[in-house]
Coordinates of C-alpha atoms and ligand atoms in Angstrom, one line a residue:
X1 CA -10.1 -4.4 116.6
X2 CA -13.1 -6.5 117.4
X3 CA -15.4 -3.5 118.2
X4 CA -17.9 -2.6 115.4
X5 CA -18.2 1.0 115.1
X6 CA -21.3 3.6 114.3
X7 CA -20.5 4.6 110.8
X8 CA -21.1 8.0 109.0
X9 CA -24.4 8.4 107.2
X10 CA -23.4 11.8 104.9
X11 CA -26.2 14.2 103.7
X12 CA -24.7 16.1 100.1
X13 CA -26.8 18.8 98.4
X14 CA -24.3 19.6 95.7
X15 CA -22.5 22.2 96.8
X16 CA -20.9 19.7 99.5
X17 CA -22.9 21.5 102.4
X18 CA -25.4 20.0 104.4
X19 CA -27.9 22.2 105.4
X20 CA -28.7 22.0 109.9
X21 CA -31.9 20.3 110.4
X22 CA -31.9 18.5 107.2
X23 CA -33.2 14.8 106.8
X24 CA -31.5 12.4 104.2
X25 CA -32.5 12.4 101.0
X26 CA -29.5 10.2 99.0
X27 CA -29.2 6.9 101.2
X28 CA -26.4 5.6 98.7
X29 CA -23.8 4.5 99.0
X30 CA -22.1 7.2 97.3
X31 CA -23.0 9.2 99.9
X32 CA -21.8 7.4 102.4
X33 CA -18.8 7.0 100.7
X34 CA -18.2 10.5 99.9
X35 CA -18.6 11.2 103.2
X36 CA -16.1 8.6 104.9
X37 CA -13.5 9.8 102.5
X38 CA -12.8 13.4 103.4
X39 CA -12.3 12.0 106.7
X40 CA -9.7 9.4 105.8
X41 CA -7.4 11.8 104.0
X42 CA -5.5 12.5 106.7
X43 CA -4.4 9.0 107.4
X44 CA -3.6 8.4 103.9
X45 CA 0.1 10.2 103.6
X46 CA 0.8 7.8 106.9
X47 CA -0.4 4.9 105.7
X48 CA 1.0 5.1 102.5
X49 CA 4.1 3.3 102.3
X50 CA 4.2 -0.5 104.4
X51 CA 7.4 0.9 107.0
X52 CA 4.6 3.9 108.4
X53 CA 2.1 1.8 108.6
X54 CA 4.0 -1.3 110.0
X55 CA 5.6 1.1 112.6
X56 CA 1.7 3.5 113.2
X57 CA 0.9 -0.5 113.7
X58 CA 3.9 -0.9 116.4
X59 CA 3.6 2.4 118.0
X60 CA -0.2 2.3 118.5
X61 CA -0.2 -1.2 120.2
X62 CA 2.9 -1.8 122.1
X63 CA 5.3 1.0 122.5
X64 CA 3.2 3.9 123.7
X65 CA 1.1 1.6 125.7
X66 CA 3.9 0.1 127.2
X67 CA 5.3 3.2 128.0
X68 CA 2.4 4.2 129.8
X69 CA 2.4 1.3 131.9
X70 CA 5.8 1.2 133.0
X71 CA 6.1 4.6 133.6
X72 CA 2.8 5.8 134.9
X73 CA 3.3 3.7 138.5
X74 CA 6.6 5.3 139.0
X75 CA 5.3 8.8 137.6
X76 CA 2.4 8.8 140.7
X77 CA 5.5 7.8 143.0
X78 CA 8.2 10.2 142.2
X79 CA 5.1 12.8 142.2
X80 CA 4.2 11.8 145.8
X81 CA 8.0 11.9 146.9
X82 CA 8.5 15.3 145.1
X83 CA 5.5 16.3 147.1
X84 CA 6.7 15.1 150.4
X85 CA 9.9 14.3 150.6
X86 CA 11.7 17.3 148.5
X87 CA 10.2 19.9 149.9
X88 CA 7.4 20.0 146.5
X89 CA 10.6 20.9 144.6
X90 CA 10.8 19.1 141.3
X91 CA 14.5 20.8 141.3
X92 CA 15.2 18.9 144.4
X93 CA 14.0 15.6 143.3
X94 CA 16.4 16.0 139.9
X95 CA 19.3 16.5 141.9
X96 CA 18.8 13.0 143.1
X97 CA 19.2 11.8 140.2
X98 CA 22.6 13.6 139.6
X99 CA 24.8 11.4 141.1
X100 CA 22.4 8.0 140.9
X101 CA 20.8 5.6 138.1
X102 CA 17.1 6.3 137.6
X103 CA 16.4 3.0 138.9
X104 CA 18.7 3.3 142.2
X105 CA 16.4 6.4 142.9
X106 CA 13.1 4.2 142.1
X107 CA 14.3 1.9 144.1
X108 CA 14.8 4.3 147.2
X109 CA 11.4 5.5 146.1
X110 CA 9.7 2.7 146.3
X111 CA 11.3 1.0 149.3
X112 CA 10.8 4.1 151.2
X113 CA 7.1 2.6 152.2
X114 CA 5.9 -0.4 153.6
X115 CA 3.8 -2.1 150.3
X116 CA 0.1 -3.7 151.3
X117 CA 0.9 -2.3 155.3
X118 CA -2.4 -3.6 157.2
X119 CA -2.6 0.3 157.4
X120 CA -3.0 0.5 154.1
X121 CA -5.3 -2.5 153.4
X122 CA -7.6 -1.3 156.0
X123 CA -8.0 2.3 154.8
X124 CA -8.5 1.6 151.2
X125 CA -10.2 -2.1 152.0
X126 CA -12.9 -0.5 154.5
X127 CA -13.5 2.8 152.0
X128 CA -14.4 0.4 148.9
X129 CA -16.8 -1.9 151.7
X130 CA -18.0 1.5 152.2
X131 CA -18.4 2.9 148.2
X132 CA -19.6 -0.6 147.5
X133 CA -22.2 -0.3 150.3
X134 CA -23.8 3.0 149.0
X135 CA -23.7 2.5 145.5
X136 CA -25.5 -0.5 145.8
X137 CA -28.0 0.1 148.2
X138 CA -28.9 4.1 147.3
X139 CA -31.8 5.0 145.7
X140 CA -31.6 6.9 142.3
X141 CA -33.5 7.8 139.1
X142 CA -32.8 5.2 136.0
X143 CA -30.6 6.9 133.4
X144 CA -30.0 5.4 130.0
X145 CA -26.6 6.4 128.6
X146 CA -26.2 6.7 124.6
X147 CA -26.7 3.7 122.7
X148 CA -23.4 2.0 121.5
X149 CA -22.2 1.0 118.2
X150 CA -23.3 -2.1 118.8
X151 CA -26.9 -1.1 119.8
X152 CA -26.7 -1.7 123.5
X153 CA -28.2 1.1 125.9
X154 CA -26.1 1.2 129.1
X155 CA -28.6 1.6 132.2
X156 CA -27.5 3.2 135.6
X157 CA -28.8 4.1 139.0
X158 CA -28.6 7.7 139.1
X159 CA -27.1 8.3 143.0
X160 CA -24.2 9.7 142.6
X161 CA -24.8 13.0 144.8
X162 CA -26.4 11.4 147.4
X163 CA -22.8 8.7 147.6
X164 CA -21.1 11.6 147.3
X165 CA -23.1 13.6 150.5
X166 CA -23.4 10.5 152.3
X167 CA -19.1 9.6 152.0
X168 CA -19.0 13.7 152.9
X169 CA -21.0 13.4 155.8
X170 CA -19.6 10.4 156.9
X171 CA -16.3 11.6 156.9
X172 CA -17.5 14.5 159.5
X173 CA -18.7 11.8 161.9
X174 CA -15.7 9.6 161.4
X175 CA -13.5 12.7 162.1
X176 CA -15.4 13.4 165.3
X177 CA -15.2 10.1 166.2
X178 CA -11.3 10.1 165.5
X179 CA -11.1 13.1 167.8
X180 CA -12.7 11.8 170.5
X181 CA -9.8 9.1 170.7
X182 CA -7.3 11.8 170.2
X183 CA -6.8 11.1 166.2
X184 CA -6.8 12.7 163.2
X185 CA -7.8 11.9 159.2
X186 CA -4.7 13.9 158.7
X187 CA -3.0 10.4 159.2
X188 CA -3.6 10.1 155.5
X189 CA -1.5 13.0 154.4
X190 CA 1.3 11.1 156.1
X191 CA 0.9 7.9 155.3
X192 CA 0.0 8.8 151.3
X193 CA 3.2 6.8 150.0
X194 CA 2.0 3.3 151.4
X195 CA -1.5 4.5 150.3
X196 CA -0.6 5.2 147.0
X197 CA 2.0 2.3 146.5
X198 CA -0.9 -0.6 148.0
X199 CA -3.3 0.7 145.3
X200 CA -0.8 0.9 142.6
X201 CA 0.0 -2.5 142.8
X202 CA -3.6 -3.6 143.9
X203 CA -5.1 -1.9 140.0
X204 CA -2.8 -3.6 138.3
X205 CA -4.3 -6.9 139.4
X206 CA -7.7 -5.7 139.3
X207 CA -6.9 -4.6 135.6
X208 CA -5.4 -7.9 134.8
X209 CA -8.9 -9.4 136.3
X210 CA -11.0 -6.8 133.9
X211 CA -8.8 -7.9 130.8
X212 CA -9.7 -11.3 131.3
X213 CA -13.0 -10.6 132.1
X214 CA -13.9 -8.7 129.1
X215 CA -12.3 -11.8 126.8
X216 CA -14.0 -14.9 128.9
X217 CA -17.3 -13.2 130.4
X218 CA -18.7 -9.9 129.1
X219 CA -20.9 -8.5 130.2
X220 CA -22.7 -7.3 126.3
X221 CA -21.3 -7.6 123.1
X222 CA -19.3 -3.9 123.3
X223 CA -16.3 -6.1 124.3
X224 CA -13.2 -7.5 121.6
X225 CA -9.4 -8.0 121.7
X226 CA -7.3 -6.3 119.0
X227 CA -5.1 -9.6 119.3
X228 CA -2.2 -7.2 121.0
X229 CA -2.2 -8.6 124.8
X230 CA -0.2 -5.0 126.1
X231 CA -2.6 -2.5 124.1
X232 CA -5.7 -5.0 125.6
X233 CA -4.9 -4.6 128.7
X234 CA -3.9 -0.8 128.7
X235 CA -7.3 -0.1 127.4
X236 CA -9.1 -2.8 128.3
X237 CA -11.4 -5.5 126.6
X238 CA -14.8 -4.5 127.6
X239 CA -16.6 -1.4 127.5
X240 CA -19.0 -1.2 129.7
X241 CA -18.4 -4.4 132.7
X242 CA -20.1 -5.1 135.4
X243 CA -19.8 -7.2 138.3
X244 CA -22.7 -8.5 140.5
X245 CA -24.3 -5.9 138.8
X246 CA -21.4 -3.1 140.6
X247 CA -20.8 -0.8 137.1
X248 CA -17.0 -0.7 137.0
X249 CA -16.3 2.5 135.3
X250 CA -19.1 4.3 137.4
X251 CA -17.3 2.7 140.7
X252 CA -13.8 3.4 139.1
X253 CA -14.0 7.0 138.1
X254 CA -17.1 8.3 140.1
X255 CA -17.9 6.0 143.5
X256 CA -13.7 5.9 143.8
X257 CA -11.7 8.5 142.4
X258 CA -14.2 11.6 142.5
X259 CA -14.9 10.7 145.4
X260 CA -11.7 10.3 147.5
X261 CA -10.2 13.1 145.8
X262 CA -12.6 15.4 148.2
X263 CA -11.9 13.3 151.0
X264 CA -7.6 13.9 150.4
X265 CA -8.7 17.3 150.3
X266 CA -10.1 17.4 153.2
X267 CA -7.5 15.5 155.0
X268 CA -4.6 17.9 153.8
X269 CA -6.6 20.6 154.8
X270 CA -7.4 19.2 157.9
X271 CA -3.4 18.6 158.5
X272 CA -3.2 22.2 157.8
X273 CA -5.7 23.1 160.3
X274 CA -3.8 21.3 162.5
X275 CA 0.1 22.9 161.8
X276 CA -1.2 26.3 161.2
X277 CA -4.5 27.1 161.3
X278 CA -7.1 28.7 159.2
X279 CA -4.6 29.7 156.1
X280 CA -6.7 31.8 153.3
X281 CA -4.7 30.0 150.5
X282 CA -5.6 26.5 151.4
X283 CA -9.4 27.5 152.2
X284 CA -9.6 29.0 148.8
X285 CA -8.3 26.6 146.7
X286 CA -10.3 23.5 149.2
X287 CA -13.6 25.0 148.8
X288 CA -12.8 25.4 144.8
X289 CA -11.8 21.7 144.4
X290 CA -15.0 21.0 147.0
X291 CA -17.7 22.9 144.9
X292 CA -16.4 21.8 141.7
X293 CA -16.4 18.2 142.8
X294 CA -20.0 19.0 143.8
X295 CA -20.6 20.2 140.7
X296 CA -19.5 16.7 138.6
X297 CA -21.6 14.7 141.1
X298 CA -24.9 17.2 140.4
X299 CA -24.2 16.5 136.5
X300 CA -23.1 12.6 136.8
X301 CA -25.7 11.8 134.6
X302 CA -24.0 13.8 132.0
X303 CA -20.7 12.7 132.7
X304 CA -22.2 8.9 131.4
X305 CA -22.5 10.8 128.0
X306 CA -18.8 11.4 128.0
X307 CA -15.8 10.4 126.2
X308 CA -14.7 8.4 129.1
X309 CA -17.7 6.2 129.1
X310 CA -19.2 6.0 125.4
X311 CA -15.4 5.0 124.0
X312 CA -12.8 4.2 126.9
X313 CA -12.8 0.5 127.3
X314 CA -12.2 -0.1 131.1
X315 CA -9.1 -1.1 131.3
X316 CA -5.5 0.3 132.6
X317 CA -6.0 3.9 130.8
X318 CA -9.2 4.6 132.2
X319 CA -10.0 2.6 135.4
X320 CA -5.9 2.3 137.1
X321 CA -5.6 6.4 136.0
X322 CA -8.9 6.7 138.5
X323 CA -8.0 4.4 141.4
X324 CA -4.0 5.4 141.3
X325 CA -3.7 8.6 139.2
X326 CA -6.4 10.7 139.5
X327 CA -6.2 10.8 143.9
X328 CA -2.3 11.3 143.5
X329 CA -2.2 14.1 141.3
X330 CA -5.8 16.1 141.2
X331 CA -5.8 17.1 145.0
X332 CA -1.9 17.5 144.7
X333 CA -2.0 21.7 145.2
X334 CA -3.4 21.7 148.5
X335 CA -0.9 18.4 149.1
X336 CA 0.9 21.2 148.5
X337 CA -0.1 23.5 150.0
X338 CA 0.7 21.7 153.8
X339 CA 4.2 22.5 153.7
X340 CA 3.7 26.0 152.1
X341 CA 1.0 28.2 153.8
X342 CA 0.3 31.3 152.0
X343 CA -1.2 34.4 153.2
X344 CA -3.2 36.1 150.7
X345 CA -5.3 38.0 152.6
X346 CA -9.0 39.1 151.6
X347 CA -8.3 41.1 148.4
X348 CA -6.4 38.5 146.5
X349 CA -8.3 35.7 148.2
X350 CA -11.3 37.2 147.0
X351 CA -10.3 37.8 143.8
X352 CA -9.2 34.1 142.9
X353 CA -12.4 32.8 144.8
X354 CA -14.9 34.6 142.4
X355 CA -13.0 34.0 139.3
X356 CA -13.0 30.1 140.3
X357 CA -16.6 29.8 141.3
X358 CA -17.3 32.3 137.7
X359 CA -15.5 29.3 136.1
X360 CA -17.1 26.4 137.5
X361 CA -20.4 28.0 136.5
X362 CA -19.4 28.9 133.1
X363 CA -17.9 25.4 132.7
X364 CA -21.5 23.6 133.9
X365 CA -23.6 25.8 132.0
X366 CA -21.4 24.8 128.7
X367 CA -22.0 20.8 129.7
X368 CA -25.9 22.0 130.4
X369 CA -27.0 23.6 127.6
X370 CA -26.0 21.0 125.4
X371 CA -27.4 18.3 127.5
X372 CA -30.9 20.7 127.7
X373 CA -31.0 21.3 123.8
X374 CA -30.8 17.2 123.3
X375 CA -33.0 17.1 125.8
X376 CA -35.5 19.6 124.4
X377 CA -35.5 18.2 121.0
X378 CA -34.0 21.8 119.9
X379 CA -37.4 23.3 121.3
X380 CA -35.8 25.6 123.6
X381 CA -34.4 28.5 124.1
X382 CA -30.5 29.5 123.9
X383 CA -29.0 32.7 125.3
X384 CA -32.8 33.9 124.3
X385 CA -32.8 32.9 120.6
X386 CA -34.1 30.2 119.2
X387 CA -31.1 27.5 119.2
X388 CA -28.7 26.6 116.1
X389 CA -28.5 23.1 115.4
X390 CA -28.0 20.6 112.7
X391 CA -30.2 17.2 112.7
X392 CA -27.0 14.6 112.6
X393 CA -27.7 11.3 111.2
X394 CA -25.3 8.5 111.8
X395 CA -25.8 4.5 110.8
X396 CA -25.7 2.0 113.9
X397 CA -23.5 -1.0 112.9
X398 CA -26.6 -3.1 112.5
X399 CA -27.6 -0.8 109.7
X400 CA -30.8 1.4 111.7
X401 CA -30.0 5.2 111.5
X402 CA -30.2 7.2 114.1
X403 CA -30.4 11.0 114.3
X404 CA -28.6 13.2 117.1
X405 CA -28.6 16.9 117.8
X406 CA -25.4 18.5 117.4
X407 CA -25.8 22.9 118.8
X408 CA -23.7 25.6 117.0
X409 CA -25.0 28.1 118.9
X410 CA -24.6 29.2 122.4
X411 CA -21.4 27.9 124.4
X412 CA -21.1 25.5 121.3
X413 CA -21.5 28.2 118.7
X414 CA -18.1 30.0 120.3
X415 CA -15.5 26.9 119.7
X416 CA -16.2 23.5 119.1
X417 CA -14.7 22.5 122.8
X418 CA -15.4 25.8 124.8
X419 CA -15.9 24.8 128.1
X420 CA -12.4 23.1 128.8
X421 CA -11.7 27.1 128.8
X422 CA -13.0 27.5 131.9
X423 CA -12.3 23.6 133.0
X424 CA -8.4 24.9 132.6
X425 CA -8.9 28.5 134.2
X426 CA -11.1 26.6 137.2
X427 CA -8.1 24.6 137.8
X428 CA -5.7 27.0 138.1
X429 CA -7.5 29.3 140.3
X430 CA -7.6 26.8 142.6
X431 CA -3.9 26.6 142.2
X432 CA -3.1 29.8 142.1
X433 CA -3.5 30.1 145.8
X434 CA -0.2 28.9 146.0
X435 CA 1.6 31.7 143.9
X436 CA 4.2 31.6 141.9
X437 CA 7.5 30.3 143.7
X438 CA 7.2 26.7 142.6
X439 CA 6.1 24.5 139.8
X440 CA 4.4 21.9 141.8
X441 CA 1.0 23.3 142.1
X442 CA 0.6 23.8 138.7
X443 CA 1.6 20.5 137.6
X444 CA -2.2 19.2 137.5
X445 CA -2.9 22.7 135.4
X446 CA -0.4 21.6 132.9
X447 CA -1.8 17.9 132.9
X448 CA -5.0 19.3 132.3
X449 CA -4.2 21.4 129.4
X450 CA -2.6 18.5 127.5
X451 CA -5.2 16.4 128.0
X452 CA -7.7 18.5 127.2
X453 CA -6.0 19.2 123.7
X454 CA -5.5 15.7 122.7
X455 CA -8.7 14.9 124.2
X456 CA -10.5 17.7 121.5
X457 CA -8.5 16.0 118.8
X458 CA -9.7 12.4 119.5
X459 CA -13.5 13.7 119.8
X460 CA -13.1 15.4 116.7
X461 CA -11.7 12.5 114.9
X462 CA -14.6 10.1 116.9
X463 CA -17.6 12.4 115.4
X464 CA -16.1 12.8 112.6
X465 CA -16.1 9.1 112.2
X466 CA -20.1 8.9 113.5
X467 CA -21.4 11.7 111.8
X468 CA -19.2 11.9 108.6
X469 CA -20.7 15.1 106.2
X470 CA -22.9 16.6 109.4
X471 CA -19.8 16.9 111.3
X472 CA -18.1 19.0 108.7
X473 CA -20.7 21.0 108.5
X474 CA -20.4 21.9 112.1
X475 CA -16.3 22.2 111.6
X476 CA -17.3 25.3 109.0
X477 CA -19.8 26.7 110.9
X478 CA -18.0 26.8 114.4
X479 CA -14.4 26.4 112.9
X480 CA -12.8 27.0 116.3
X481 CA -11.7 23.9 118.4
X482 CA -11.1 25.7 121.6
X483 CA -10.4 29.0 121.9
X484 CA -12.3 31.0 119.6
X485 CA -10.8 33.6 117.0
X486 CA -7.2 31.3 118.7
X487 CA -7.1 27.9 117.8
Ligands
LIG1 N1 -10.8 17.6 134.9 C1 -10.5 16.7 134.0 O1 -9.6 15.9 134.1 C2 -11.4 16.7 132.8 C3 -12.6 17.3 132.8 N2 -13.4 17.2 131.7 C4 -14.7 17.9 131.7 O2 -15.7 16.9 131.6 C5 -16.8 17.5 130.9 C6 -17.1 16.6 129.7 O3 -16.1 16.7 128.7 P1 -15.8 15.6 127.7 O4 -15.8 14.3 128.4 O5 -14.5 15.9 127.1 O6 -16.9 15.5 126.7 P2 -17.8 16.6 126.0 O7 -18.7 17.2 127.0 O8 -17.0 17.6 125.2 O9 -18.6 15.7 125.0 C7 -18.1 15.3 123.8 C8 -19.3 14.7 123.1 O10 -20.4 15.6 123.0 C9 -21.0 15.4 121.8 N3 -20.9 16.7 121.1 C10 -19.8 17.3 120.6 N4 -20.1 18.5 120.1 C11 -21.4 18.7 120.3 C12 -22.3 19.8 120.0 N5 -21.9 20.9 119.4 N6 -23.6 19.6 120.4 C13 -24.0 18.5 121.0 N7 -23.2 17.5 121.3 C14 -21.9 17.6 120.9 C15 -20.3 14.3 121.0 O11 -20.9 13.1 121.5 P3 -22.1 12.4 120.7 O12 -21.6 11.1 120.2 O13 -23.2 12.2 121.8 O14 -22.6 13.3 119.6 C16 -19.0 14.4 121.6 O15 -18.3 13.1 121.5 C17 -16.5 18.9 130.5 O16 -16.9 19.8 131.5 C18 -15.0 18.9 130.6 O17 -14.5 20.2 130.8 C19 -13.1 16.5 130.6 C20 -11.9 15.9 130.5 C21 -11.0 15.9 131.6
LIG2 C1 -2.2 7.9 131.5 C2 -3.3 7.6 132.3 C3 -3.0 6.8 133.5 C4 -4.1 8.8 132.6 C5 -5.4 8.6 133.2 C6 -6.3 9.8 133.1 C7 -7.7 9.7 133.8 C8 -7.5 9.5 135.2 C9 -8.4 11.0 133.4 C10 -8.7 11.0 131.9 C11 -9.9 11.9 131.7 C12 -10.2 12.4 133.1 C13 -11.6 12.9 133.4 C14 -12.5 13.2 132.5 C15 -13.7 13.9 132.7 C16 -14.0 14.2 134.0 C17 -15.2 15.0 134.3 C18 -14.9 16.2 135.2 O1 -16.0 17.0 135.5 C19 -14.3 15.6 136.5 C20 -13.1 14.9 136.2 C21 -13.2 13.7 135.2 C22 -14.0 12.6 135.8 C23 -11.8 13.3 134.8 C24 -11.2 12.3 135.8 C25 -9.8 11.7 135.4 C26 -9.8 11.2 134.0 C27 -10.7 10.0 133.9

């Protein structure tokens, strides 16, 4: 790969344990060295004789990335004709596959809605004039993101909540307006296939465009080809690209797919205002998704800090799974939810609607108090004690060493990834709602979980490449990764 990284800078006292809140005595490179290793042991067994590392090598670049790309496309299809045309039976959408080839049924899939319909172009063609619009022209605090590897500090125009109340309360006029002429947003929920299949095939293009892009016109030096054309453009040449000075990944995951996940919300809930009227299930689990959506735009800032941002190149992984996958699959329980009203009455609905906001909160205040402690310098106060926390140095690829502020106490004393406990939980008690009859609502649950697991594996091994000897140190003293006392 192209991309320099931030290397370890390793503090040993002796006994191999760095003390928190130490500063660097041994500069070596022994150090350094002694540092880096531990981490590389694991690789070592793989890359040991030529055949692993040749097929690591083949694996890595092509095959799981092309697997991703060919399947994901047809994965948000067969997910949207589950939904609607199976009765949100995954049984019922095997059985068409008993007696046909995978591709006959991809075909019907596929062919089963008009491609780039004007209706179609003009829904998702008018709602990026309109994210476009407001992103550029909204007012908002200047927020530095972390400095990369490379030493550039990514700048944005902190306005995410007032996009995301302006889209909110322009939907509620549009709907008005709609209903004045005797129409309905619910026209979305049944028109989602030719929705879907337009932007599916639109993101591949625009990803093709950001591959390029990255190679011929970056926008800073975090950009570089690993000389594999398929894992380039699944992950994408550039890390932080901009266009007439339009952020990508901040349009891509935040001004797009944050933000019309609320609107499909709204829109199936809408539809089932309109078949059955107020149902408890779907108002539960729609003012869930609704307050935790609120939630991610109150902390956007924070979200710039995240994995998504600091290390996901945008390309196919990152900016097609927001524009295609994310509005297909996040909002797809109260999709759901249309076809299969439940009555849950004000016990039960209750119940799952305090549990969900308890795990939104739990889940923010995690993200917060590390943000706060960074913030504070480690002058603060957590859950009323003076705050654990080791100083963590790291080297910049240039060779300037920078120090960062790592909390082991608090949420971050309890596992190493706590709060995707209550990220989990919060999704399924918004899924809940729908009980226990079919698999469907739970399918974004089970994403979620997955994700989350390989996600606190790849953190792991990215700290443990930036902060080398500190980030051990944190491993002993929180040695939890998710669930503590668990795993
Ligand atoms: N619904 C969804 O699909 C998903 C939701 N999420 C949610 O998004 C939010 C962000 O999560 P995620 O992007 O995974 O990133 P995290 O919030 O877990 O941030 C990871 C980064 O935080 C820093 N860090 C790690 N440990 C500590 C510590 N002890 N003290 C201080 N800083 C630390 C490191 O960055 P550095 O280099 O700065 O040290 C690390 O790379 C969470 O609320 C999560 O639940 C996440 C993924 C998917
Ligand atoms: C195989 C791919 C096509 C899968 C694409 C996955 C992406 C769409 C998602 C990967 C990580 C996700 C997110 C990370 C963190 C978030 C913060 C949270 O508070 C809200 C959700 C999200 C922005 C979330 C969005 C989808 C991903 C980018």
């Amino acid at each position: 790969m192209a991309t320099k990284r931030a290397v370890p800078l390793g503090a040993h006292n002796g006994s191999g344990v760095v003390a928190g809140d130490v500063t660097t005595k041994m500069t070596s490179q022994d150090v350094l060295a002694n540092s880096f290793s531990r981490y590389k042991e694991g690789y070592e067994t793989i890359e040991k004789s030529e055949f692993g590392q040749l097929f690591r090598k083949l694996f890595h670049y092509v095959l799981f990335p092309l697997s991703v790309l060919v399947l994901m496309p047809n994965l948000v299809m067969l997910l949207w004709y589950a939904m609607s045309k199976c009765g949100g039976s995954y049984s019922h959408l095997l059985s068409r596959f008993y007696d046909r080839s995978v591709i006959d049924v991809l075909l019907e899939v596929w062919s089963s809605v008009p491609i780039c319909s004007p209706f179609s172009i003009g829904v998702i063609g008018g709602y990026f004039a309109w994210a476009l619009f407001w992103m550029k022209v909204l007012p908002g605090r200047r927020v530095e993101g972390p400095i990369t590897p490379n030493g550039n500090i990514p700048l944005y125009k902190d306005n995410g909540f007032l996009h995301y109340t302006v889209t909110m309360v322009g939907f509620t006029v549009l709907t008005a307006i709609l209903k004045y002429f005797d129409m309905s947003p619910s026209i979305v929920y049944d028109r989602l296939g030719e929705l879907l299949a337009t932007m599916i095939i639109f993101s591949i293009f625009f990803c093709f465009f950001l591959y390029l892009k990255g190679l011929y016109a970056p926008s800073s030096t975090d950009c570089g080809k690993s000389g594999y054309f398929i894992f380039d453009y699944y992950w994408g040449t550039e890390l932080y690209p901009r266009v007439f000075g339009i952020d990508i990944k901040v349009f891509t995951n935040c001004r797009f797919g944050m933000t019309v996940w609320p609107l499909l919300v709204c829109c199936y809930a809408i539809k089932s205002y309109e078949l059955w009227g107020l149902v408890d299930s779907m108002f539960v689990s729609t003012v869930l998704q609704l307050v935790y959506i609120t939630k991610f735009f109150i902390w956007e800032a924070g979200y710039m800090q995240s994995l998504d941002i600091i290390l996901d190149r945008a390309g196919f992984y990152i900016c097609w799974g927001c524009l295609c996958y994310l509005p297909a699959l996040y909002p797809a329980t109260s999709f759901f939810l249309v076809e299969h009203p439940v009555v849950l009455g004000n016990f039960w609905a209750s119940i799952m609607f305090g549990f969900g906001i308890g795990s939104i909160a739990i889940n923010y205040l995690a993200d917060a108090q590390r943000q706060m402690v960074r913030g504070a310098n480690g002058e603060c106060l957590v859950w009323g004690r003076k705050p654990e926390i080791i100083r963590a140095k790291y080297r910049l690829e240039s060779g300037e060493i920078k120090e960062s502020i790592l909390l082991a106490s608090g949420w971050w004393g309890l596992s190493r990834h706590f709060h995707y406990v209550p990220e989990i939980l919060l999704a399924f008690w918004w899924s809940v709602p729908a009980l226990f009859t079919y698999m469907m609502p739970y399918t974004y649950v089970i994403f979620l979980t997955i994700l989350l697991i390989h996600r606190s594996y790849r953190d792991d091994h990215k700290c443990g490449k930036k902060y080398g000897e500190f980030w051990h140190e944190y491993r002993r003293r929180v040695p939890h990764r998710i669930v503590p006392y668990l795993f």
